[in-house]
């Protein structure tokens, strides 16, 4: 039969002891080491899954508090395939098929860029297309995603922040 060994109102161990005189003698021999020894002899107690860390109060077992879920830790460096999952389908299509001439005609924000800024956008897209992996915390990535957001080329306000935080596309 199973027994819960309790110290300080908490189950410290669960043991299996033979029934009969030998088991009773063993329990008597260890009784002084524990505040309480409680048999897990009812189907209810056996079904609870009482184990180390359970509480013991007012003659009943108390389940341990549920552990807090571990925080989500997102990587900072992604393979190109995984980084693309941070972008929406529309954002991926836009970057994959980026044509500066088309976007100058359709996007007022691009018309207002200097020649150097336009060259920077073209270079950033070329670096992105050539990259094998992408570090979302790298300053060039931050600048690239921020520029796409500022130019209105991402699917809504706040998307640059979501991407740079490693949040998957909605």
PDB file of N, CA and C in Angstrom, residues 42-107:
ATOM      1  N   UNK A  42      -7.768   5.070  -0.079  1.00  0.00           N
ATOM      2  CA  UNK A  42      -9.079   5.167  -0.723  1.00  0.00           C
ATOM      3  C   UNK A  42      -8.897   5.389  -2.222  1.00  0.00           C
ATOM      4  N   UNK A  43      -9.861   4.942  -3.011  1.00  0.00           N
ATOM      5  CA  UNK A  43      -9.768   5.200  -4.454  1.00  0.00           C
ATOM      6  C   UNK A  43      -9.643   6.695  -4.761  1.00  0.00           C
ATOM      7  N   UNK A  44     -10.325   7.517  -3.965  1.00  0.00           N
ATOM      8  CA  UNK A  44     -10.243   8.973  -4.180  1.00  0.00           C
ATOM      9  C   UNK A  44      -8.804   9.463  -3.999  1.00  0.00           C
ATOM     10  N   UNK A  45      -8.178   9.079  -2.889  1.00  0.00           N
ATOM     11  CA  UNK A  45      -6.805   9.521  -2.633  1.00  0.00           C
ATOM     12  C   UNK A  45      -5.844   8.993  -3.697  1.00  0.00           C
ATOM     13  N   UNK A  46      -6.058   7.753  -4.116  1.00  0.00           N
ATOM     14  CA  UNK A  46      -5.197   7.161  -5.136  1.00  0.00           C
ATOM     15  C   UNK A  46      -5.383   7.876  -6.479  1.00  0.00           C
ATOM     16  N   UNK A  47      -6.594   8.314  -6.761  1.00  0.00           N
ATOM     17  CA  UNK A  47      -6.873   9.011  -8.013  1.00  0.00           C
ATOM     18  C   UNK A  47      -6.365  10.442  -8.051  1.00  0.00           C
ATOM     19  N   UNK A  48      -6.118  11.022  -6.889  1.00  0.00           N
ATOM     20  CA  UNK A  48      -5.630  12.403  -6.840  1.00  0.00           C
ATOM     21  C   UNK A  48      -4.222  12.537  -7.407  1.00  0.00           C
ATOM     22  N   UNK A  49      -3.439  11.482  -7.291  1.00  0.00           N
ATOM     23  CA  UNK A  49      -2.042  11.588  -7.718  1.00  0.00           C
ATOM     24  C   UNK A  49      -1.183  12.305  -6.696  1.00  0.00           C
ATOM     25  N   UNK A  50      -1.494  12.094  -5.414  1.00  0.00           N
ATOM     26  CA  UNK A  50      -0.743  12.727  -4.338  1.00  0.00           C
ATOM     27  C   UNK A  50       0.736  12.395  -4.488  1.00  0.00           C
ATOM     28  N   UNK A  51       1.573  13.402  -4.358  1.00  0.00           N
ATOM     29  CA  UNK A  51       3.011  13.206  -4.488  1.00  0.00           C
ATOM     30  C   UNK A  51       3.768  14.273  -3.729  1.00  0.00           C
ATOM     31  N   UNK A  52       5.067  14.252  -3.908  1.00  0.00           N
ATOM     32  CA  UNK A  52       5.933  15.228  -3.251  1.00  0.00           C
ATOM     33  C   UNK A  52       5.457  16.638  -3.609  1.00  0.00           C
ATOM     34  N   UNK A  53       5.371  17.479  -2.592  1.00  0.00           N
ATOM     35  CA  UNK A  53       4.957  18.866  -2.807  1.00  0.00           C
ATOM     36  C   UNK A  53       3.486  19.124  -2.503  1.00  0.00           C
ATOM     37  N   UNK A  54       2.700  18.067  -2.338  1.00  0.00           N
ATOM     38  CA  UNK A  54       1.301  18.254  -1.965  1.00  0.00           C
ATOM     39  C   UNK A  54       1.243  18.704  -0.510  1.00  0.00           C
ATOM     40  N   UNK A  55       0.205  19.431  -0.181  1.00  0.00           N
ATOM     41  CA  UNK A  55       0.014  19.880   1.192  1.00  0.00           C
ATOM     42  C   UNK A  55      -0.838  18.903   1.980  1.00  0.00           C
ATOM     43  N   UNK A  56      -0.822  19.089   3.295  1.00  0.00           N
ATOM     44  CA  UNK A  56      -1.641  18.292   4.203  1.00  0.00           C
ATOM     45  C   UNK A  56      -2.229  19.254   5.224  1.00  0.00           C
ATOM     46  N   UNK A  57      -3.557  19.448   5.169  1.00  0.00           N
ATOM     47  CA  UNK A  57      -4.207  20.396   6.080  1.00  0.00           C
ATOM     48  C   UNK A  57      -5.570  19.857   6.484  1.00  0.00           C
ATOM     49  N   UNK A  58      -5.848  19.939   7.754  1.00  0.00           N
ATOM     50  CA  UNK A  58      -7.142  19.521   8.300  1.00  0.00           C
ATOM     51  C   UNK A  58      -7.519  18.103   7.873  1.00  0.00           C
ATOM     52  N   UNK A  59      -6.533  17.214   7.860  1.00  0.00           N
ATOM     53  CA  UNK A  59      -6.787  15.812   7.550  1.00  0.00           C
ATOM     54  C   UNK A  59      -7.058  15.517   6.091  1.00  0.00           C
ATOM     55  N   UNK A  60      -6.664  16.424   5.205  1.00  0.00           N
ATOM     56  CA  UNK A  60      -6.894  16.199   3.774  1.00  0.00           C
ATOM     57  C   UNK A  60      -5.685  16.674   2.974  1.00  0.00           C
ATOM     58  N   UNK A  61      -5.522  16.068   1.810  1.00  0.00           N
ATOM     59  CA  UNK A  61      -4.437  16.469   0.920  1.00  0.00           C
ATOM     60  C   UNK A  61      -4.846  17.709   0.138  1.00  0.00           C
ATOM     61  N   UNK A  62      -3.882  18.588  -0.083  1.00  0.00           N
ATOM     62  CA  UNK A  62      -4.114  19.831  -0.811  1.00  0.00           C
ATOM     63  C   UNK A  62      -3.160  19.851  -2.002  1.00  0.00           C
ATOM     64  N   UNK A  63      -3.739  19.976  -3.197  1.00  0.00           N
ATOM     65  CA  UNK A  63      -2.923  19.989  -4.417  1.00  0.00           C
ATOM     66  C   UNK A  63      -2.013  21.216  -4.426  1.00  0.00           C
ATOM     67  N   UNK A  64      -0.799  21.054  -4.947  1.00  0.00           N
ATOM     68  CA  UNK A  64       0.094  22.219  -5.028  1.00  0.00           C
ATOM     69  C   UNK A  64      -0.469  23.240  -6.011  1.00  0.00           C
ATOM     70  N   UNK A  65      -0.111  24.479  -5.798  1.00  0.00           N
ATOM     71  CA  UNK A  65      -0.557  25.545  -6.709  1.00  0.00           C
ATOM     72  C   UNK A  65       0.009  25.280  -8.102  1.00  0.00           C
ATOM     73  N   UNK A  66      -0.779  25.611  -9.098  1.00  0.00           N
ATOM     74  CA  UNK A  66      -0.328  25.431 -10.479  1.00  0.00           C
ATOM     75  C   UNK A  66       0.877  26.331 -10.737  1.00  0.00           C
ATOM     76  N   UNK A  67       1.846  25.785 -11.403  1.00  0.00           N
ATOM     77  CA  UNK A  67       3.048  26.558 -11.726  1.00  0.00           C
ATOM     78  C   UNK A  67       2.712  27.618 -12.772  1.00  0.00           C
ATOM     79  N   UNK A  68       3.344  28.759 -12.636  1.00  0.00           N
ATOM     80  CA  UNK A  68       3.183  29.814 -13.634  1.00  0.00           C
ATOM     81  C   UNK A  68       3.749  29.317 -14.958  1.00  0.00           C
ATOM     82  N   UNK A  69       3.065  29.584 -16.050  1.00  0.00           N
ATOM     83  CA  UNK A  69       3.631  29.161 -17.334  1.00  0.00           C
ATOM     84  C   UNK A  69       4.941  29.905 -17.602  1.00  0.00           C
ATOM     85  N   UNK A  70       5.852  29.201 -18.204  1.00  0.00           N
ATOM     86  CA  UNK A  70       7.141  29.812 -18.526  1.00  0.00           C
ATOM     87  C   UNK A  70       6.926  30.938 -19.539  1.00  0.00           C
ATOM     88  N   UNK A  71       7.651  32.034 -19.385  1.00  0.00           N
ATOM     89  CA  UNK A  71       7.491  33.112 -20.353  1.00  0.00           C
ATOM     90  C   UNK A  71       7.971  32.664 -21.738  1.00  0.00           C
ATOM     91  N   UNK A  72       7.335  33.232 -22.743  1.00  0.00           N
ATOM     92  CA  UNK A  72       7.729  32.915 -24.113  1.00  0.00           C
ATOM     93  C   UNK A  72       9.042  33.627 -24.411  1.00  0.00           C
ATOM     94  N   UNK A  73      10.033  32.863 -24.781  1.00  0.00           N
ATOM     95  CA  UNK A  73      11.326  33.428 -25.143  1.00  0.00           C
ATOM     96  C   UNK A  73      11.483  33.237 -26.644  1.00  0.00           C
ATOM     97  N   UNK A  74      11.456  34.338 -27.339  1.00  0.00           N
ATOM     98  CA  UNK A  74      11.573  34.269 -28.795  1.00  0.00           C
ATOM     99  C   UNK A  74      13.037  34.433 -29.190  1.00  0.00           C
ATOM    100  N   UNK A  75      13.437  33.712 -30.211  1.00  0.00           N
ATOM    101  CA  UNK A  75      14.835  33.851 -30.642  1.00  0.00           C
ATOM    102  C   UNK A  75      15.079  35.240 -31.215  1.00  0.00           C
ATOM    103  N   UNK A  76      16.337  35.614 -31.287  1.00  0.00           N
ATOM    104  CA  UNK A  76      16.656  36.879 -31.945  1.00  0.00           C
ATOM    105  C   UNK A  76      17.168  36.630 -33.359  1.00  0.00           C
ATOM    106  N   UNK A  77      17.785  35.474 -33.573  1.00  0.00           N
ATOM    107  CA  UNK A  77      18.289  35.144 -34.907  1.00  0.00           C
ATOM    108  C   UNK A  77      17.393  34.065 -35.504  1.00  0.00           C
ATOM    109  N   UNK A  78      16.926  34.327 -36.715  1.00  0.00           N
ATOM    110  CA  UNK A  78      16.000  33.433 -37.406  1.00  0.00           C
ATOM    111  C   UNK A  78      16.593  32.991 -38.732  1.00  0.00           C
ATOM    112  N   UNK A  79      16.232  31.791 -39.149  1.00  0.00           N
ATOM    113  CA  UNK A  79      16.508  31.441 -40.535  1.00  0.00           C
ATOM    114  C   UNK A  79      15.609  32.335 -41.367  1.00  0.00           C
ATOM    115  N   UNK A  80      15.924  32.478 -42.614  1.00  0.00           N
ATOM    116  CA  UNK A  80      15.102  33.324 -43.481  1.00  0.00           C
ATOM    117  C   UNK A  80      13.659  32.802 -43.495  1.00  0.00           C
ATOM    118  N   UNK A  81      13.502  31.486 -43.573  1.00  0.00           N
ATOM    119  CA  UNK A  81      12.156  30.888 -43.595  1.00  0.00           C
ATOM    120  C   UNK A  81      11.393  31.237 -42.326  1.00  0.00           C
ATOM    121  N   UNK A  82      12.031  31.133 -41.168  1.00  0.00           N
ATOM    122  CA  UNK A  82      11.350  31.449 -39.917  1.00  0.00           C
ATOM    123  C   UNK A  82      11.066  32.937 -39.778  1.00  0.00           C
ATOM    124  N   UNK A  83      11.980  33.777 -40.249  1.00  0.00           N
ATOM    125  CA  UNK A  83      11.731  35.219 -40.182  1.00  0.00           C
ATOM    126  C   UNK A  83      10.529  35.590 -41.035  1.00  0.00           C
ATOM    127  N   UNK A  84      10.385  34.948 -42.179  1.00  0.00           N
ATOM    128  CA  UNK A  84       9.248  35.241 -43.063  1.00  0.00           C
ATOM    129  C   UNK A  84       7.915  34.948 -42.357  1.00  0.00           C
ATOM    130  N   UNK A  85       7.926  34.056 -41.380  1.00  0.00           N
ATOM    131  CA  UNK A  85       6.703  33.737 -40.629  1.00  0.00           C
ATOM    132  C   UNK A  85       6.282  34.887 -39.724  1.00  0.00           C
ATOM    133  N   UNK A  86       7.207  35.811 -39.452  1.00  0.00           N
ATOM    134  CA  UNK A  86       6.863  37.000 -38.674  1.00  0.00           C
ATOM    135  C   UNK A  86       6.106  38.019 -39.520  1.00  0.00           C
ATOM    136  N   UNK A  87       6.195  37.871 -40.839  1.00  0.00           N
ATOM    137  CA  UNK A  87       5.542  38.793 -41.773  1.00  0.00           C
ATOM    138  C   UNK A  87       4.233  38.189 -42.254  1.00  0.00           C
ATOM    139  N   UNK A  88       3.285  39.063 -42.589  1.00  0.00           N
ATOM    140  CA  UNK A  88       2.035  38.580 -43.176  1.00  0.00           C
ATOM    141  C   UNK A  88       2.295  38.169 -44.625  1.00  0.00           C
ATOM    142  N   UNK A  89       1.343  37.463 -45.205  1.00  0.00           N
ATOM    143  CA  UNK A  89       1.480  37.081 -46.615  1.00  0.00           C
ATOM    144  C   UNK A  89       1.655  38.319 -47.485  1.00  0.00           C
ATOM    145  N   UNK A  90       0.864  39.351 -47.204  1.00  0.00           N
ATOM    146  CA  UNK A  90       0.955  40.582 -47.989  1.00  0.00           C
ATOM    147  C   UNK A  90       2.315  41.252 -47.874  1.00  0.00           C
ATOM    148  N   UNK A  91       2.873  41.254 -46.668  1.00  0.00           N
ATOM    149  CA  UNK A  91       4.188  41.861 -46.469  1.00  0.00           C
ATOM    150  C   UNK A  91       5.270  41.060 -47.191  1.00  0.00           C
ATOM    151  N   UNK A  92       5.179  39.744 -47.142  1.00  0.00           N
ATOM    152  CA  UNK A  92       6.140  38.907 -47.861  1.00  0.00           C
ATOM    153  C   UNK A  92       6.041  39.131 -49.367  1.00  0.00           C
ATOM    154  N   UNK A  93       4.831  39.187 -49.876  1.00  0.00           N
ATOM    155  CA  UNK A  93       4.631  39.405 -51.312  1.00  0.00           C
ATOM    156  C   UNK A  93       5.210  40.757 -51.724  1.00  0.00           C
ATOM    157  N   UNK A  94       4.943  41.773 -50.910  1.00  0.00           N
ATOM    158  CA  UNK A  94       5.440  43.111 -51.220  1.00  0.00           C
ATOM    159  C   UNK A  94       6.966  43.133 -51.287  1.00  0.00           C
ATOM    160  N   UNK A  95       7.632  42.518 -50.300  1.00  0.00           N
ATOM    161  CA  UNK A  95       9.100  42.525 -50.280  1.00  0.00           C
ATOM    162  C   UNK A  95       9.655  41.661 -51.409  1.00  0.00           C
ATOM    163  N   UNK A  96       9.032  40.497 -51.630  1.00  0.00           N
ATOM    164  CA  UNK A  96       9.517  39.591 -52.683  1.00  0.00           C
ATOM    165  C   UNK A  96       9.450  40.238 -54.063  1.00  0.00           C
ATOM    166  N   UNK A  97       8.442  41.058 -54.289  1.00  0.00           N
ATOM    167  CA  UNK A  97       8.206  41.620 -55.616  1.00  0.00           C
ATOM    168  C   UNK A  97       8.465  43.120 -55.664  1.00  0.00           C
ATOM    169  N   UNK A  98       9.264  43.605 -54.740  1.00  0.00           N
ATOM    170  CA  UNK A  98       9.495  45.039 -54.650  1.00  0.00           C
ATOM    171  C   UNK A  98      10.104  45.585 -55.933  1.00  0.00           C
ATOM    172  N   UNK A  99       9.435  46.579 -56.469  1.00  0.00           N
ATOM    173  CA  UNK A  99       9.943  47.318 -57.627  1.00  0.00           C
ATOM    174  C   UNK A  99       9.910  48.785 -57.234  1.00  0.00           C
ATOM    175  N   UNK A 100      11.073  49.394 -57.179  1.00  0.00           N
ATOM    176  CA  UNK A 100      11.147  50.776 -56.716  1.00  0.00           C
ATOM    177  C   UNK A 100      10.332  51.708 -57.609  1.00  0.00           C
ATOM    178  N   UNK A 101      10.377  51.484 -58.909  1.00  0.00           N
ATOM    179  CA  UNK A 101       9.639  52.354 -59.832  1.00  0.00           C
ATOM    180  C   UNK A 101       8.133  52.284 -59.565  1.00  0.00           C
ATOM    181  N   UNK A 102       7.612  51.084 -59.340  1.00  0.00           N
ATOM    182  CA  UNK A 102       6.179  50.943 -59.053  1.00  0.00           C
ATOM    183  C   UNK A 102       5.807  51.645 -57.766  1.00  0.00           C
ATOM    184  N   UNK A 103       6.630  51.476 -56.731  1.00  0.00           N
ATOM    185  CA  UNK A 103       6.280  52.039 -55.445  1.00  0.00           C
ATOM    186  C   UNK A 103       6.461  53.547 -55.396  1.00  0.00           C
ATOM    187  N   UNK A 104       7.355  54.091 -56.203  1.00  0.00           N
ATOM    188  CA  UNK A 104       7.474  55.547 -56.267  1.00  0.00           C
ATOM    189  C   UNK A 104       6.179  56.126 -56.810  1.00  0.00           C
ATOM    190  N   UNK A 105       5.625  55.459 -57.821  1.00  0.00           N
ATOM    191  CA  UNK A 105       4.388  55.941 -58.428  1.00  0.00           C
ATOM    192  C   UNK A 105       3.193  55.799 -57.477  1.00  0.00           C
ATOM    193  N   UNK A 106       3.191  54.761 -56.619  1.00  0.00           N
ATOM    194  CA  UNK A 106       2.010  54.466 -55.796  1.00  0.00           C
ATOM    195  C   UNK A 106       2.111  54.909 -54.347  1.00  0.00           C
ATOM    196  N   UNK A 107       3.318  55.207 -53.867  1.00  0.00           N
ATOM    197  CA  UNK A 107       3.477  55.492 -52.440  1.00  0.00           C
ATOM    198  C   UNK A 107       4.030  56.896 -52.250  1.00  0.00           C
TER     199      UNK A 107
END
